[in-house]
Structures are given as C-alpha cells and as structure tokens.
mmCIF file of C-alpha atoms and ligand atoms in Angstrom:
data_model
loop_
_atom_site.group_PDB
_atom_site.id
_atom_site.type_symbol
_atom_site.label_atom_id
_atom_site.label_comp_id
_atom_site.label_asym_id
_atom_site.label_seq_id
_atom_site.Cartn_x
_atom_site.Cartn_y
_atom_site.Cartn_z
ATOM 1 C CA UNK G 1196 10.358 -15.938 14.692
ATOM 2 C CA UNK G 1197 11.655 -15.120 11.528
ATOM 3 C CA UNK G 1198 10.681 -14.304 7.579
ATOM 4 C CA UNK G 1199 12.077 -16.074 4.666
ATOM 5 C CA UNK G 1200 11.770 -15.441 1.165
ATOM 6 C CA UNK G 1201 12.295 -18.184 -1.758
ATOM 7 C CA UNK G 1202 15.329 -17.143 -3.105
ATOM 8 C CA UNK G 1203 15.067 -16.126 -6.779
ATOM 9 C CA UNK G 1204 16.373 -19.532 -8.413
ATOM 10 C CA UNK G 1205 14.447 -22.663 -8.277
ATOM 11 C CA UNK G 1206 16.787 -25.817 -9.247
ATOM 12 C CA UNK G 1207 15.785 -26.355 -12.193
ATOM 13 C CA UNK G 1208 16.644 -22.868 -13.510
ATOM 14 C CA UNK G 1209 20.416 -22.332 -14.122
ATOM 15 C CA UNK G 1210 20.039 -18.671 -13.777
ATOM 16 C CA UNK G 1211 17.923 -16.055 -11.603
ATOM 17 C CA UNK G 1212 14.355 -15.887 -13.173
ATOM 18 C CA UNK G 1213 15.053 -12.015 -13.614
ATOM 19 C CA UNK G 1214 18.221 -12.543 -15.643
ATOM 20 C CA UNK G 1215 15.990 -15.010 -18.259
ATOM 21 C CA UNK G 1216 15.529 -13.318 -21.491
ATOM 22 C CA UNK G 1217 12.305 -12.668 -22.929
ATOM 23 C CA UNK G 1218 11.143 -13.218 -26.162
ATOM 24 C CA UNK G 1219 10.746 -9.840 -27.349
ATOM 25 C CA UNK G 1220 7.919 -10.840 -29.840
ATOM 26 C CA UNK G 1221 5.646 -12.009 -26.830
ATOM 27 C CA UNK G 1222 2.428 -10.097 -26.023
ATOM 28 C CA UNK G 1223 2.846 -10.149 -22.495
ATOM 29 C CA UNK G 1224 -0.576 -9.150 -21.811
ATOM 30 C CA UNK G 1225 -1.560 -12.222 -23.656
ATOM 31 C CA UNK G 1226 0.930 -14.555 -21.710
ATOM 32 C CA UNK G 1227 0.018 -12.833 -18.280
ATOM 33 C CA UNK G 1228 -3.812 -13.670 -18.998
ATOM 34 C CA UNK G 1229 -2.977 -17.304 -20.411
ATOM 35 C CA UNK G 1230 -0.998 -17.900 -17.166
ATOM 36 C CA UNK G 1231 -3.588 -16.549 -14.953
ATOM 37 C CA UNK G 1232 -6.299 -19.431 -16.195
ATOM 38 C CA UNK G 1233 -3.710 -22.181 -16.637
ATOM 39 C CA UNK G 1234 -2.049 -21.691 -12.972
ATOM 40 C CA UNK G 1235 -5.660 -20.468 -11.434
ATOM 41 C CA UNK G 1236 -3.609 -17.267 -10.262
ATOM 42 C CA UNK G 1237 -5.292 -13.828 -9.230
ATOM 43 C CA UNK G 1238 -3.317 -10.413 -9.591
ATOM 44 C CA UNK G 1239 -4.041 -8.045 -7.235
ATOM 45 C CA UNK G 1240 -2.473 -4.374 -7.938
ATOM 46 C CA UNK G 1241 -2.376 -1.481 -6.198
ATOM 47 C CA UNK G 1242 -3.231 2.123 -7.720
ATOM 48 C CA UNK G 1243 0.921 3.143 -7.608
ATOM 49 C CA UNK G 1244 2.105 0.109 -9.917
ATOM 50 C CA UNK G 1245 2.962 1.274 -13.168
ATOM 51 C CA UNK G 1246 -0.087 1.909 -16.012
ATOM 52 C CA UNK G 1247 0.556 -1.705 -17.204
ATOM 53 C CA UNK G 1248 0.493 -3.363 -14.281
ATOM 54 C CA UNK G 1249 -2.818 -1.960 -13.735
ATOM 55 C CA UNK G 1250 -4.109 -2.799 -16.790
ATOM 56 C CA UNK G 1251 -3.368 -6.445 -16.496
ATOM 57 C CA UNK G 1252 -4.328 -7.181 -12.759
ATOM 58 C CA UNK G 1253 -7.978 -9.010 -12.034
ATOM 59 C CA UNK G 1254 -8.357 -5.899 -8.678
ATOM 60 C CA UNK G 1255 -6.993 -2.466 -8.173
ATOM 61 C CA UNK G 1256 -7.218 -1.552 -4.941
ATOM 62 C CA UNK G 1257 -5.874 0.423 -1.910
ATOM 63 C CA UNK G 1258 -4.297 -1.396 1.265
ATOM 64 C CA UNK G 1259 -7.722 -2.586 2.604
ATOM 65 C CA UNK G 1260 -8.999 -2.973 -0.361
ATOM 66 C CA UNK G 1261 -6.214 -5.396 -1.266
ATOM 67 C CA UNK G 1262 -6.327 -7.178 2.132
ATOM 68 C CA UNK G 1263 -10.090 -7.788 1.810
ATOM 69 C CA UNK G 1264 -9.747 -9.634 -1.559
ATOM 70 C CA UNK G 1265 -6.550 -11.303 -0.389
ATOM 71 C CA UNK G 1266 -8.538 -12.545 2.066
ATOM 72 C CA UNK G 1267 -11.710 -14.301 0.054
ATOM 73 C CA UNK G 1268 -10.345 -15.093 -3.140
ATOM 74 C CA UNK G 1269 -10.323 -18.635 -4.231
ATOM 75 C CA UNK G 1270 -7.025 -18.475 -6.797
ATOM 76 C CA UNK G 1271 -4.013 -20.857 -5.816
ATOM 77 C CA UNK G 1272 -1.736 -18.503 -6.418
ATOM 78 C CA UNK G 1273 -1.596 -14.730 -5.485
ATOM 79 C CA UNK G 1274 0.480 -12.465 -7.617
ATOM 80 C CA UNK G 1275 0.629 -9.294 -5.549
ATOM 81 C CA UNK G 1276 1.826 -6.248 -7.542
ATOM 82 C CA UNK G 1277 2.352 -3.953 -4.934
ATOM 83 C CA UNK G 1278 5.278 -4.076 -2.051
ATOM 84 C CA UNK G 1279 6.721 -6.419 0.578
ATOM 85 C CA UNK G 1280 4.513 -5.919 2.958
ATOM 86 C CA UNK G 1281 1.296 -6.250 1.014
ATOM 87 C CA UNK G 1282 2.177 -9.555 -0.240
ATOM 88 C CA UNK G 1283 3.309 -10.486 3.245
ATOM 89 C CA UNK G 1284 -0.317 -9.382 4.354
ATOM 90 C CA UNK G 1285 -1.655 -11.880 1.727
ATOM 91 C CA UNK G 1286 0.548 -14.668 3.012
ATOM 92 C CA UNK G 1287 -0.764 -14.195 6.644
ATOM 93 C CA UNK G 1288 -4.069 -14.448 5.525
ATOM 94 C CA UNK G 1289 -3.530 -17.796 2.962
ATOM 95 C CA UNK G 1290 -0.933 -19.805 4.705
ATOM 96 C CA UNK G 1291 -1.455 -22.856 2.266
ATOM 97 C CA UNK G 1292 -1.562 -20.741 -1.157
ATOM 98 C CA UNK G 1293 1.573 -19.884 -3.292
ATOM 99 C CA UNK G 1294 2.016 -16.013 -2.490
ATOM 100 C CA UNK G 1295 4.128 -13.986 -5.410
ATOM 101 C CA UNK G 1296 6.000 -10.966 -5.476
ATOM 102 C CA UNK G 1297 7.325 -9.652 -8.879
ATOM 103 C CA UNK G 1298 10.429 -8.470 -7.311
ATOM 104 C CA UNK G 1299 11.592 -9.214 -3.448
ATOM 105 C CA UNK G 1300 13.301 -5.725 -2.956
ATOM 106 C CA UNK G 1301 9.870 -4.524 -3.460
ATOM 107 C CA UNK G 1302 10.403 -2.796 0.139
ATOM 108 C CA UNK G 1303 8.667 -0.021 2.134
ATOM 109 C CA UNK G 1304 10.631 3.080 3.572
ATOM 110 C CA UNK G 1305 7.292 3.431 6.173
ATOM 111 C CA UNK G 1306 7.690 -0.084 7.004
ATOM 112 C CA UNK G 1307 11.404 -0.115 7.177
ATOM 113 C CA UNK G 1308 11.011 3.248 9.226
ATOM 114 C CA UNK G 1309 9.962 0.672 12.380
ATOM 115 C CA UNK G 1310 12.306 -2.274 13.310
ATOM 116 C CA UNK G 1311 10.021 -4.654 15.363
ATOM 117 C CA UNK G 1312 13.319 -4.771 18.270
ATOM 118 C CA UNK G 1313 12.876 -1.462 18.459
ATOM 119 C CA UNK G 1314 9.497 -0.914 18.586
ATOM 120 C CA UNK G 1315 9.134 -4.293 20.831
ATOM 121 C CA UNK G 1316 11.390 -1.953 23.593
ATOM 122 C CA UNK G 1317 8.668 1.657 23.369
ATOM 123 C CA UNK G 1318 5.644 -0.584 23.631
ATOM 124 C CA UNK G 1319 7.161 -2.346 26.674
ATOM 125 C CA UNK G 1320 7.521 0.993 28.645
ATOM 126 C CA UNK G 1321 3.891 1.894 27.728
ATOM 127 C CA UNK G 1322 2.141 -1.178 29.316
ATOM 128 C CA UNK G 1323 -0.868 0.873 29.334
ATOM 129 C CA UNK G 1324 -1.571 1.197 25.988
ATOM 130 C CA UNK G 1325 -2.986 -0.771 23.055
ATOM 131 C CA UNK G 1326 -1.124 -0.936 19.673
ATOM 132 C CA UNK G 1327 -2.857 -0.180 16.224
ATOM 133 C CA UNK G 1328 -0.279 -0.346 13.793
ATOM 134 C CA UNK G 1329 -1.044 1.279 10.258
ATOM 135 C CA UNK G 1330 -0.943 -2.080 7.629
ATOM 136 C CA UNK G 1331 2.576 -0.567 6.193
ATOM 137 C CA UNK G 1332 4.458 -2.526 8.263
ATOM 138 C CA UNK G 1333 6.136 -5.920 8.624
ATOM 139 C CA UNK G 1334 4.415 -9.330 9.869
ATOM 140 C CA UNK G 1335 7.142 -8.375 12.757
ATOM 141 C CA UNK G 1336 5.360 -5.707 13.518
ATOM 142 C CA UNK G 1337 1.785 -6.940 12.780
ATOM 143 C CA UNK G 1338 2.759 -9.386 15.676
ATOM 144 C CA UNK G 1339 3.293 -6.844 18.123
ATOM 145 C CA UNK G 1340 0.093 -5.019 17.118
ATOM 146 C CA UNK G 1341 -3.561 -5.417 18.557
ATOM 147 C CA UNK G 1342 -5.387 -4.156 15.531
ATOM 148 C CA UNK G 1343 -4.554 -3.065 12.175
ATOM 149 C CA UNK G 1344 -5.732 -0.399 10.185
ATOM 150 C CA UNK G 1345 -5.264 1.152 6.617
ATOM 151 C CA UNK G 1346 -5.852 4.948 5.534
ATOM 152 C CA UNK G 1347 -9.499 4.100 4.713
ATOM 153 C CA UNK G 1348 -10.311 2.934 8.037
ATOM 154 C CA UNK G 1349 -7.563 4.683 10.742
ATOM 155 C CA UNK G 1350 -10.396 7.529 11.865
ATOM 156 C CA UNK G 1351 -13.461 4.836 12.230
ATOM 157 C CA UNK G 1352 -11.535 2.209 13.973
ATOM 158 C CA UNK G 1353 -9.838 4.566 16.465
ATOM 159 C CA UNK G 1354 -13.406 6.723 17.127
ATOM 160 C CA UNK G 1355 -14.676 3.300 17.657
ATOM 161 C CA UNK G 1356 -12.472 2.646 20.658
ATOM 162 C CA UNK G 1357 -13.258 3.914 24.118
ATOM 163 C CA UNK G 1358 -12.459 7.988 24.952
ATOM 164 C CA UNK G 1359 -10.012 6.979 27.703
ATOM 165 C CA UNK G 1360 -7.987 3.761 26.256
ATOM 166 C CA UNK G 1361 -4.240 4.625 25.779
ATOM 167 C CA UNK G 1362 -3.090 4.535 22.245
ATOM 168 C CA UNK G 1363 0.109 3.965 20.538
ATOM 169 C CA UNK G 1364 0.067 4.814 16.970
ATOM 170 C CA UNK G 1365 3.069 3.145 14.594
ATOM 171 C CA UNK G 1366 4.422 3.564 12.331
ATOM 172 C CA UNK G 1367 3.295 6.711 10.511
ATOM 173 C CA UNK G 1368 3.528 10.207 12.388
ATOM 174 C CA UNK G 1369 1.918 11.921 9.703
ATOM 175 C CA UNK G 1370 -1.395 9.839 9.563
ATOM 176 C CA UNK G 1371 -0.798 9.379 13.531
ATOM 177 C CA UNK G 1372 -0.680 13.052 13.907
ATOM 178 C CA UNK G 1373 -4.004 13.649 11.483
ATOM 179 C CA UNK G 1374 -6.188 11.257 12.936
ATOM 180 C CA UNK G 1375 -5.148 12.677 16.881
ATOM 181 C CA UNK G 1376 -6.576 16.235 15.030
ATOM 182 C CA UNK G 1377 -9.497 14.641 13.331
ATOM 183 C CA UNK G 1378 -10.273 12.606 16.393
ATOM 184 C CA UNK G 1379 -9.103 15.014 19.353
ATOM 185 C CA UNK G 1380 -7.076 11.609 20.930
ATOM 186 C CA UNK G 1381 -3.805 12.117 22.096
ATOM 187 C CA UNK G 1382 -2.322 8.673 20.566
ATOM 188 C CA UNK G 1383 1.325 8.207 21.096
ATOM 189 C CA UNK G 1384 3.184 8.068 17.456
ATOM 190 C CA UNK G 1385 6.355 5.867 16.356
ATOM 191 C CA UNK G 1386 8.595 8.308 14.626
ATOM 192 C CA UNK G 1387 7.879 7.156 10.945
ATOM 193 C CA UNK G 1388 7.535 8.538 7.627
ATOM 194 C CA UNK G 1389 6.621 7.592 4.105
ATOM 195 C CA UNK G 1390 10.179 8.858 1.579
ATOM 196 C CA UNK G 1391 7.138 9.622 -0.962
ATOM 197 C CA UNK G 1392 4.691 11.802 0.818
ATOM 198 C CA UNK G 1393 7.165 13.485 2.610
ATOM 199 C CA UNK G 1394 8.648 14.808 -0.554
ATOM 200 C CA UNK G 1395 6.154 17.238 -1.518
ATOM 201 C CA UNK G 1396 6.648 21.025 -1.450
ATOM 202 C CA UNK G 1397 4.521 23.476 0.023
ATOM 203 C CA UNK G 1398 5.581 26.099 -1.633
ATOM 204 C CA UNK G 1399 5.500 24.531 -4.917
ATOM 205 C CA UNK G 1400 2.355 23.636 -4.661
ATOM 206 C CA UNK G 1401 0.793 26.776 -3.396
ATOM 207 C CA UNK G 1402 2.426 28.378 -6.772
ATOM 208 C CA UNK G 1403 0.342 25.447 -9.008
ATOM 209 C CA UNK G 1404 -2.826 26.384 -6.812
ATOM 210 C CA UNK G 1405 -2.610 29.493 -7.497
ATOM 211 C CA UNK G 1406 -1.797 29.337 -11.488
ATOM 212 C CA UNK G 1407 -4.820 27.098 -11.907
ATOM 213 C CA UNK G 1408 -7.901 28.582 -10.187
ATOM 214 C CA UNK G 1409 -10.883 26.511 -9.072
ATOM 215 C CA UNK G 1410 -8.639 23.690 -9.364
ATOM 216 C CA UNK G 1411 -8.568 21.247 -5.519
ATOM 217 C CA UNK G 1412 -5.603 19.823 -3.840
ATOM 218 C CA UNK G 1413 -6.060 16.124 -2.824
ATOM 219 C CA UNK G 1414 -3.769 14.597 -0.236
ATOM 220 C CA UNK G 1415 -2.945 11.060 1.146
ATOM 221 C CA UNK G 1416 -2.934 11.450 5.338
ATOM 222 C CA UNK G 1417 0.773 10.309 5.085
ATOM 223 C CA UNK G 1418 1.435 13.850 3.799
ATOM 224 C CA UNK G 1419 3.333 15.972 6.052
ATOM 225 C CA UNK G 1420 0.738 18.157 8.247
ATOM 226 C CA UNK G 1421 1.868 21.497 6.099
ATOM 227 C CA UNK G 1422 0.560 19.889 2.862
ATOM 228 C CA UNK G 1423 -2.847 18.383 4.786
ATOM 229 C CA UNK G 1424 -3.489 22.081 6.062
ATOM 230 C CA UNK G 1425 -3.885 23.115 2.906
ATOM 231 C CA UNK G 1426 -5.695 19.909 0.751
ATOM 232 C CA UNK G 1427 -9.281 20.473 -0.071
ATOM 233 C CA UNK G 1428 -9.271 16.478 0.283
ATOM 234 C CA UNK G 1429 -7.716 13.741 2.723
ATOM 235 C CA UNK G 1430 -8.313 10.303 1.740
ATOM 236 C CA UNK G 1431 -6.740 6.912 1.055
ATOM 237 C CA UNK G 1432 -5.808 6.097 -2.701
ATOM 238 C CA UNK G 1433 -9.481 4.906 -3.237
ATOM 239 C CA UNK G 1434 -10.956 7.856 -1.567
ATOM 240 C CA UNK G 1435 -9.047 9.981 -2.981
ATOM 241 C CA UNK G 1436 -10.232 8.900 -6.561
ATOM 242 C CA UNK G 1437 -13.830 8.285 -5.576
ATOM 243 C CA UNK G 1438 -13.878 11.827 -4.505
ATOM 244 C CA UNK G 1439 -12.622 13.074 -7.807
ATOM 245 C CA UNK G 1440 -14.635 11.196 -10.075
ATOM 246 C CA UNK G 1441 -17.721 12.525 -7.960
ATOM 247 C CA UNK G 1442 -16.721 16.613 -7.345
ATOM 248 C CA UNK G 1443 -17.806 18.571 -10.015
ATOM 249 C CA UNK G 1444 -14.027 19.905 -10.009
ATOM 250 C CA UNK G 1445 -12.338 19.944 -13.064
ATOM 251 C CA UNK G 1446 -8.388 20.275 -12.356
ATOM 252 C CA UNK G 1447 -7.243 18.442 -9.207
ATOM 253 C CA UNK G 1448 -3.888 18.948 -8.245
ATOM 254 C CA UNK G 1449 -2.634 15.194 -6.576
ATOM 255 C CA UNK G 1450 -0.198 15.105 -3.311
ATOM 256 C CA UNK G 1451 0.224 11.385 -3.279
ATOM 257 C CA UNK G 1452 2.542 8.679 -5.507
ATOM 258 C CA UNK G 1453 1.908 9.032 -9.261
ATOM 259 C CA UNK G 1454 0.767 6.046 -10.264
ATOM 260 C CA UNK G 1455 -2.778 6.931 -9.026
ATOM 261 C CA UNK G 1456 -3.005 9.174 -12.217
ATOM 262 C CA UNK G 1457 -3.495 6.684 -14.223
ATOM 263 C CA UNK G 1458 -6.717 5.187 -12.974
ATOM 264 C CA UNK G 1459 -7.731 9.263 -12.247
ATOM 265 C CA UNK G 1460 -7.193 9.838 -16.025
ATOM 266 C CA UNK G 1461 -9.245 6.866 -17.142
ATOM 267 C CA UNK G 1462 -12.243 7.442 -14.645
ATOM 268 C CA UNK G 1463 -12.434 11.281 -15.602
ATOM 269 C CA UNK G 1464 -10.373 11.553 -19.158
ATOM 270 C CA UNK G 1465 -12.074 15.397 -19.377
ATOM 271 C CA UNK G 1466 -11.006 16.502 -16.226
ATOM 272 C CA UNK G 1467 -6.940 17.378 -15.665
ATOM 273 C CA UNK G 1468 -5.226 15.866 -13.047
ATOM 274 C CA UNK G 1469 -1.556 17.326 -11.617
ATOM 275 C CA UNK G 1470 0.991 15.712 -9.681
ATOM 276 C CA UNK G 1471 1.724 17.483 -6.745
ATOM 277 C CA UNK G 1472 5.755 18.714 -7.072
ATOM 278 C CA UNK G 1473 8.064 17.196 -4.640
ATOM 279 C CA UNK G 1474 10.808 19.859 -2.769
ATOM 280 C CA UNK G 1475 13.469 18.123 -4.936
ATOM 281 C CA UNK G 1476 14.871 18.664 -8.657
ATOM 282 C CA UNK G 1477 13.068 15.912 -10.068
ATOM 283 C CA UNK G 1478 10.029 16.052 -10.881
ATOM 284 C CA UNK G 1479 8.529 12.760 -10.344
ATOM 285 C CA UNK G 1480 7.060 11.754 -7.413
ATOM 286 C CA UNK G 1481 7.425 7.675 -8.043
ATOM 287 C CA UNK G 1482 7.883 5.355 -4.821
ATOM 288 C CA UNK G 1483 11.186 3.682 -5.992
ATOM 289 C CA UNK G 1484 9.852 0.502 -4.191
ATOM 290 C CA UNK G 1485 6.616 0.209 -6.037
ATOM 291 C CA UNK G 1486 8.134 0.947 -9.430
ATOM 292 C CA UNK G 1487 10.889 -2.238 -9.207
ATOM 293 C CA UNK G 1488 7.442 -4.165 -10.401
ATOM 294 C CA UNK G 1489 7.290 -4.503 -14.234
ATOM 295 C CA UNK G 1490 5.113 -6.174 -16.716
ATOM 296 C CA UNK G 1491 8.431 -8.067 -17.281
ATOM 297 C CA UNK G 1492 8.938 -9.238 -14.031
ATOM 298 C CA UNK G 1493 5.216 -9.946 -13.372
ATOM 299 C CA UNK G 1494 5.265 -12.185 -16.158
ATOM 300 C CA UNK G 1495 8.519 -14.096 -14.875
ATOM 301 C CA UNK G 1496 6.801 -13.936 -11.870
ATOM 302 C CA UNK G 1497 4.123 -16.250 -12.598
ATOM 303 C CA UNK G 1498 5.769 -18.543 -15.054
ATOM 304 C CA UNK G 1499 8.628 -19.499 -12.510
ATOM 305 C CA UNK G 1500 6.270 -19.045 -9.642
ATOM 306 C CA UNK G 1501 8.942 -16.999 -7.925
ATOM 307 C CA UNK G 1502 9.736 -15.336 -6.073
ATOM 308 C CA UNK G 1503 7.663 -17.012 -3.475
ATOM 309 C CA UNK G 1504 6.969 -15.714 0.083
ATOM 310 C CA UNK G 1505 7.103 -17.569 2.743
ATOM 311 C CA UNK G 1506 7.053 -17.717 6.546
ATOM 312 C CA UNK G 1507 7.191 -18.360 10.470
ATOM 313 C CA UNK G 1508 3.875 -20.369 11.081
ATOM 314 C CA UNK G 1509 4.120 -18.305 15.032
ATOM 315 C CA UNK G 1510 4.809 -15.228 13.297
ATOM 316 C CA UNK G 1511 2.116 -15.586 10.989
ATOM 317 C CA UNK G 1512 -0.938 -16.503 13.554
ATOM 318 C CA UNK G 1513 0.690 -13.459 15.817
ATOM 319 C CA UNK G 1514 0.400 -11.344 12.759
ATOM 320 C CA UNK G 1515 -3.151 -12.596 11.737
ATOM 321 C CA UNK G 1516 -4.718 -11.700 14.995
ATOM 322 C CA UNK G 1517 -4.716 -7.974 14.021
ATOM 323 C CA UNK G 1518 -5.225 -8.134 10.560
ATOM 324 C CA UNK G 1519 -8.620 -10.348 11.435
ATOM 325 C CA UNK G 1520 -9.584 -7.433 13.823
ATOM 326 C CA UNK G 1521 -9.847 -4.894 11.463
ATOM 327 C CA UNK G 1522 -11.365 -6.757 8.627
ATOM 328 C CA UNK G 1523 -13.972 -7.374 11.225
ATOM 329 C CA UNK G 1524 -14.124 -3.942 12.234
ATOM 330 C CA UNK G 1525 -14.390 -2.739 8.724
ATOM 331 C CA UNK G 1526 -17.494 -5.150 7.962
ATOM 332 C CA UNK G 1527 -18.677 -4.156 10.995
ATOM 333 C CA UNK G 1528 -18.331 -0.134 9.985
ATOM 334 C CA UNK G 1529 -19.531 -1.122 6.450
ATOM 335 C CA UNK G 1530 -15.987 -0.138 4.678
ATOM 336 C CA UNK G 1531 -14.149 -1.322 1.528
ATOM 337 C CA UNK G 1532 -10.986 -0.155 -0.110
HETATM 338 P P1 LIG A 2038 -3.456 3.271 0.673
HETATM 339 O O1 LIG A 2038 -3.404 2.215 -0.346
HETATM 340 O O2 LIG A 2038 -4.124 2.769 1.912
HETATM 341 O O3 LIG A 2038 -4.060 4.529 0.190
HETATM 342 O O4 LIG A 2038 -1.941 3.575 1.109
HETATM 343 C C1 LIG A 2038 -1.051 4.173 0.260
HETATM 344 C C2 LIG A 2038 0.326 3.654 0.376
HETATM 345 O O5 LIG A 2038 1.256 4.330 0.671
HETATM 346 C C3 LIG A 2038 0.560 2.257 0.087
HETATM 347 O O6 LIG A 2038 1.907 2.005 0.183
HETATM 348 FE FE1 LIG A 2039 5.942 2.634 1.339
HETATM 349 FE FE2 LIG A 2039 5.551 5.178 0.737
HETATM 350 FE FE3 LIG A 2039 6.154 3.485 -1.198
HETATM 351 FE FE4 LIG A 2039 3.746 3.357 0.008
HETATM 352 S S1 LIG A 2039 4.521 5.032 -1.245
HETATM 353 S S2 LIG A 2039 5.108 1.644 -0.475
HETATM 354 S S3 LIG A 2039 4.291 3.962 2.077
HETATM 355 S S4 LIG A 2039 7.489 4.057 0.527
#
C-alpha cells in the first residue's frame, strides 16, 4: 500500500507550476473566486493559513470541522489550504474528486512524529488494545487505526468507550496525556509531539500573565502539560475562539499557532489578543508547514489543478473505516468543528 502525489508538472507545462510567473497586476482574490465558479472548486482553510488564505476560502474550520465539510460538499474539486494530511483526509473521503494541495511539502511534524512500520510493530505487542489515532496523521496510519478523533472530539469519543477497554493513544503525548487526566483512563501514548505547541515557554508566559492582569491564557491540548496546568482554557482551534468571542475577557493571551489571531481579531476587534512566546529567540510561533501555503500558490493551485493527491484504493478504504467512525460518533455526540 502506498501514497502518491501528482508530481508538480503536468505535460503540457514546460516548467513546475510554482516556478510560473504571475502577472503582478492580477487581483488574485478576483482570479481565486473566478476559478472557484468556473472549475466548481471549494476551498476549505484552516484557522493557521495565513490572513489571506482565510479570507479567500468558502470554510474555516478546525480538523473536524474540515473533515465534516470534506465529507458533504458537492464541489469537483477540493482545494485544501491546510497540510498533507488534511488534504489526504479529504481524498479518503472523495475518492473520485480532484483533491488539491497548494504546496506538497505542506507536511506535519505530529504526523511525521509516527512512521506507520513503526507504529504497525507497538500495536502488534498490545493485541489487547484498540487504536484511536488523533486525525494528524497519515492515511498509513489512519489504516492501522480503529477510530479517529480530532481535538474537538478526543474527550467525548474516548468517555464514550467502555471503562475497561485497552487504549492506545497515537500520535500525540500531549493531548494523549490530557485526555488520560480529564478522563482518569490510563491510554497507552505513541511518543509524539507537535514542533509548534511544544515551543512555548512557561516562563515567558507566566511574565505576560502577570504584566497584563485579568487577561486568560488559552491553550490547544497539544501544549506541553506545563503550559495546560496553567491555561484558563483547553480547546481545539474552534473552541478555543468560540470561547473567546463568548468570555467577557478582554486580553487573552493565545498558546497555539498564530494564524488563529486573525479570525480572533476579526470576531472580537475590541478585545486584545497575544501570542503566547515560544522558549526560542524568535518570536513567532508560525507552523513552518502550514505557512508554505500562499495566495500565490493557491491560485497556481487551482489553475493547473496541481498538485493533485492521489492514492492506494486498499489504503484508502483501510483509512476510511476510522475516519467514518468518528464522523458518526460526532453526529451521534452532536459535535462540529
Ligand atoms: P485543530 O484544528 O483540531 O484545533 O488542530 C490543530 C492543529 O494542530 C492542526 O494541525
Ligand atoms: Fe502539524 Fe503542529 Fe503544524 Fe498542526 S501546527 S500542522 S500539528 S506541525
């Protein structure tokens, strides 16, 4: 079972599509939109693309969010701004629509954090236990999995599982390691980590907390469990802005990827919203996956139709299984993203 990817040149283009010059005179927002009704394309975004992206896309979402639309729109094509494995997700879910990527090294470190070999050889000494595998992950993965779950629906759809069924947890320790806490399991975790959430400093952020007063630290669950100690919120990306646009609060200090305060700033433009520091000298707390994704490239994107993704028709219905699992689940709970 493998994944391919169409590479970046189709034959009729004599160079890469990203290497094509555009006119600098175009209003890309104009283009994007004209391309979305001639091609009958839908752009789905998620809330760490950059502010243009955003602006542009028909849904902003978080992972489940993202998968649920994926999974009932009625475009041909799927432009998904967002990483690998979220477009993969898409593809799984439409085998016989055109799924696009702005750029293929659009990776994951999470994802990349849990090599299905690998994880193929721990679940095989744990014959015991089911898999739910957090939706940052590869189809790979996905295949080896027995439900899915995002950070909107982790706590419901493990609480919803018998007291006494064995658990293995992938890839994510830190949202592993909350949800054992929230839940009082005792789920067994893959050893992975998000590069962006496990940036941020403690101490750093104790110092903002205590130079603004009143003001309430919001965290993603793929924080380390230092940073969650302390947030006055946990929540995916869309709970995490739900819950700001709704508390009274009026200076939030933000522990997940930056690109959320943009849609933060729009929803609430009187209240101030700071990004959490990360322990490093820069101060920016970007996912260098998410960023490769520009209005550039999204517009290349869709007038070349590449770069396409494409795969394994085994993987894929191995990969679906799960996937369909929790989107039942999360009707069943009542959830969106
Ligand atoms: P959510 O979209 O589920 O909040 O996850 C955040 C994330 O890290 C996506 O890569
Ligand atoms: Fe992956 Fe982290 Fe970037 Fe999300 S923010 S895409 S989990 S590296």
């Amino acid at each position: 079972m493998s994944v391919h990817n169409v590479e970046n040149t189709a034959p009729n283009l004599k160079k890469g599509y990203l290497d094509i010059e555009i006119d600098p005179t175009l209003d890309l927002f104009e283009e994007i939109n004209k391309l979305k009704k001639e091609k009958n394309a839908v752009v789905l975004a998620h809330y760490y693309q950059e502010p243009d992206i955003q602006d542009v896309a028909d849904y902003i979402g978080d992972s489940l969010g993202l998968a649920q639309n994926a999974a009932k729109t009625t475009a041909d094509i799927i432009v998904f701004a967002g990483v690998h494995f979220m477009a993969e997700t898409a593809k799984i879910l439409n085998p016989n629509k055109k799924v696009l990527l702005p750029d293929l090294k659009a990776g994951c470190s999470l994802s990349d954090s849990c090599p299905p070999p690998l994880f193929k050889a721990f679940k095989d000494k744990h014959p015991e236990h089911i898999v739910i595998s957090y939706i940052n992950c590869s189809a790979g993965i996905k295949a080896l999995s027995d439900i899915i779950c995002t950070s909107s629906n982790a706590q419901l759809i493990v609480e919803s599982l018998p007291k006494d069924q064995k658990i293995i947890f992938a890839p994510d320790k830190n949202l592993g390691g909350y949800i054992n806490k929230k839940t009082g399991r005792d789920m067994l975790l893959w050893n992975g980590a998000c590069m962006v959430h496990e940036l941020f400093s403690l101490e750093k952020i104790t110092r903002l907390k205590e130079r603004n007063p009143g003001s309430k630290i919001l965290a993603h669950p793929e924080c380390e469990d230092a940073v969650l100690r302390i947030a006055d919120f946990i929540g995916s990306t869309t709970q995490i802005l739900k819950y700001a646009t709704t508390d009274p609060t009026q200076t939030f200090i933000v522990a997940t990827e930056s690109g959320i305060l943009h849609k933060m700033r729009y929803d609430s433009p009187n209240k101030t919203f700071i990004a959490a520091p990360p322990d490093n000298a820069c101060a920016c707390n970007d996912c260098p996956h998410m960023k490769l994704n520009t209005l550039e490239k999204l517009y290349l994107c869709m007038k070349y139709e590449l770069p396409e993704i494409t795969m394994d028709e085994d993987l894929r219905i191995a990969a679906k299984k799960p996937i369909d699992r929790m989107l039942e689940m999360s009707a069943q709970l009542g959830l969106g993203g």
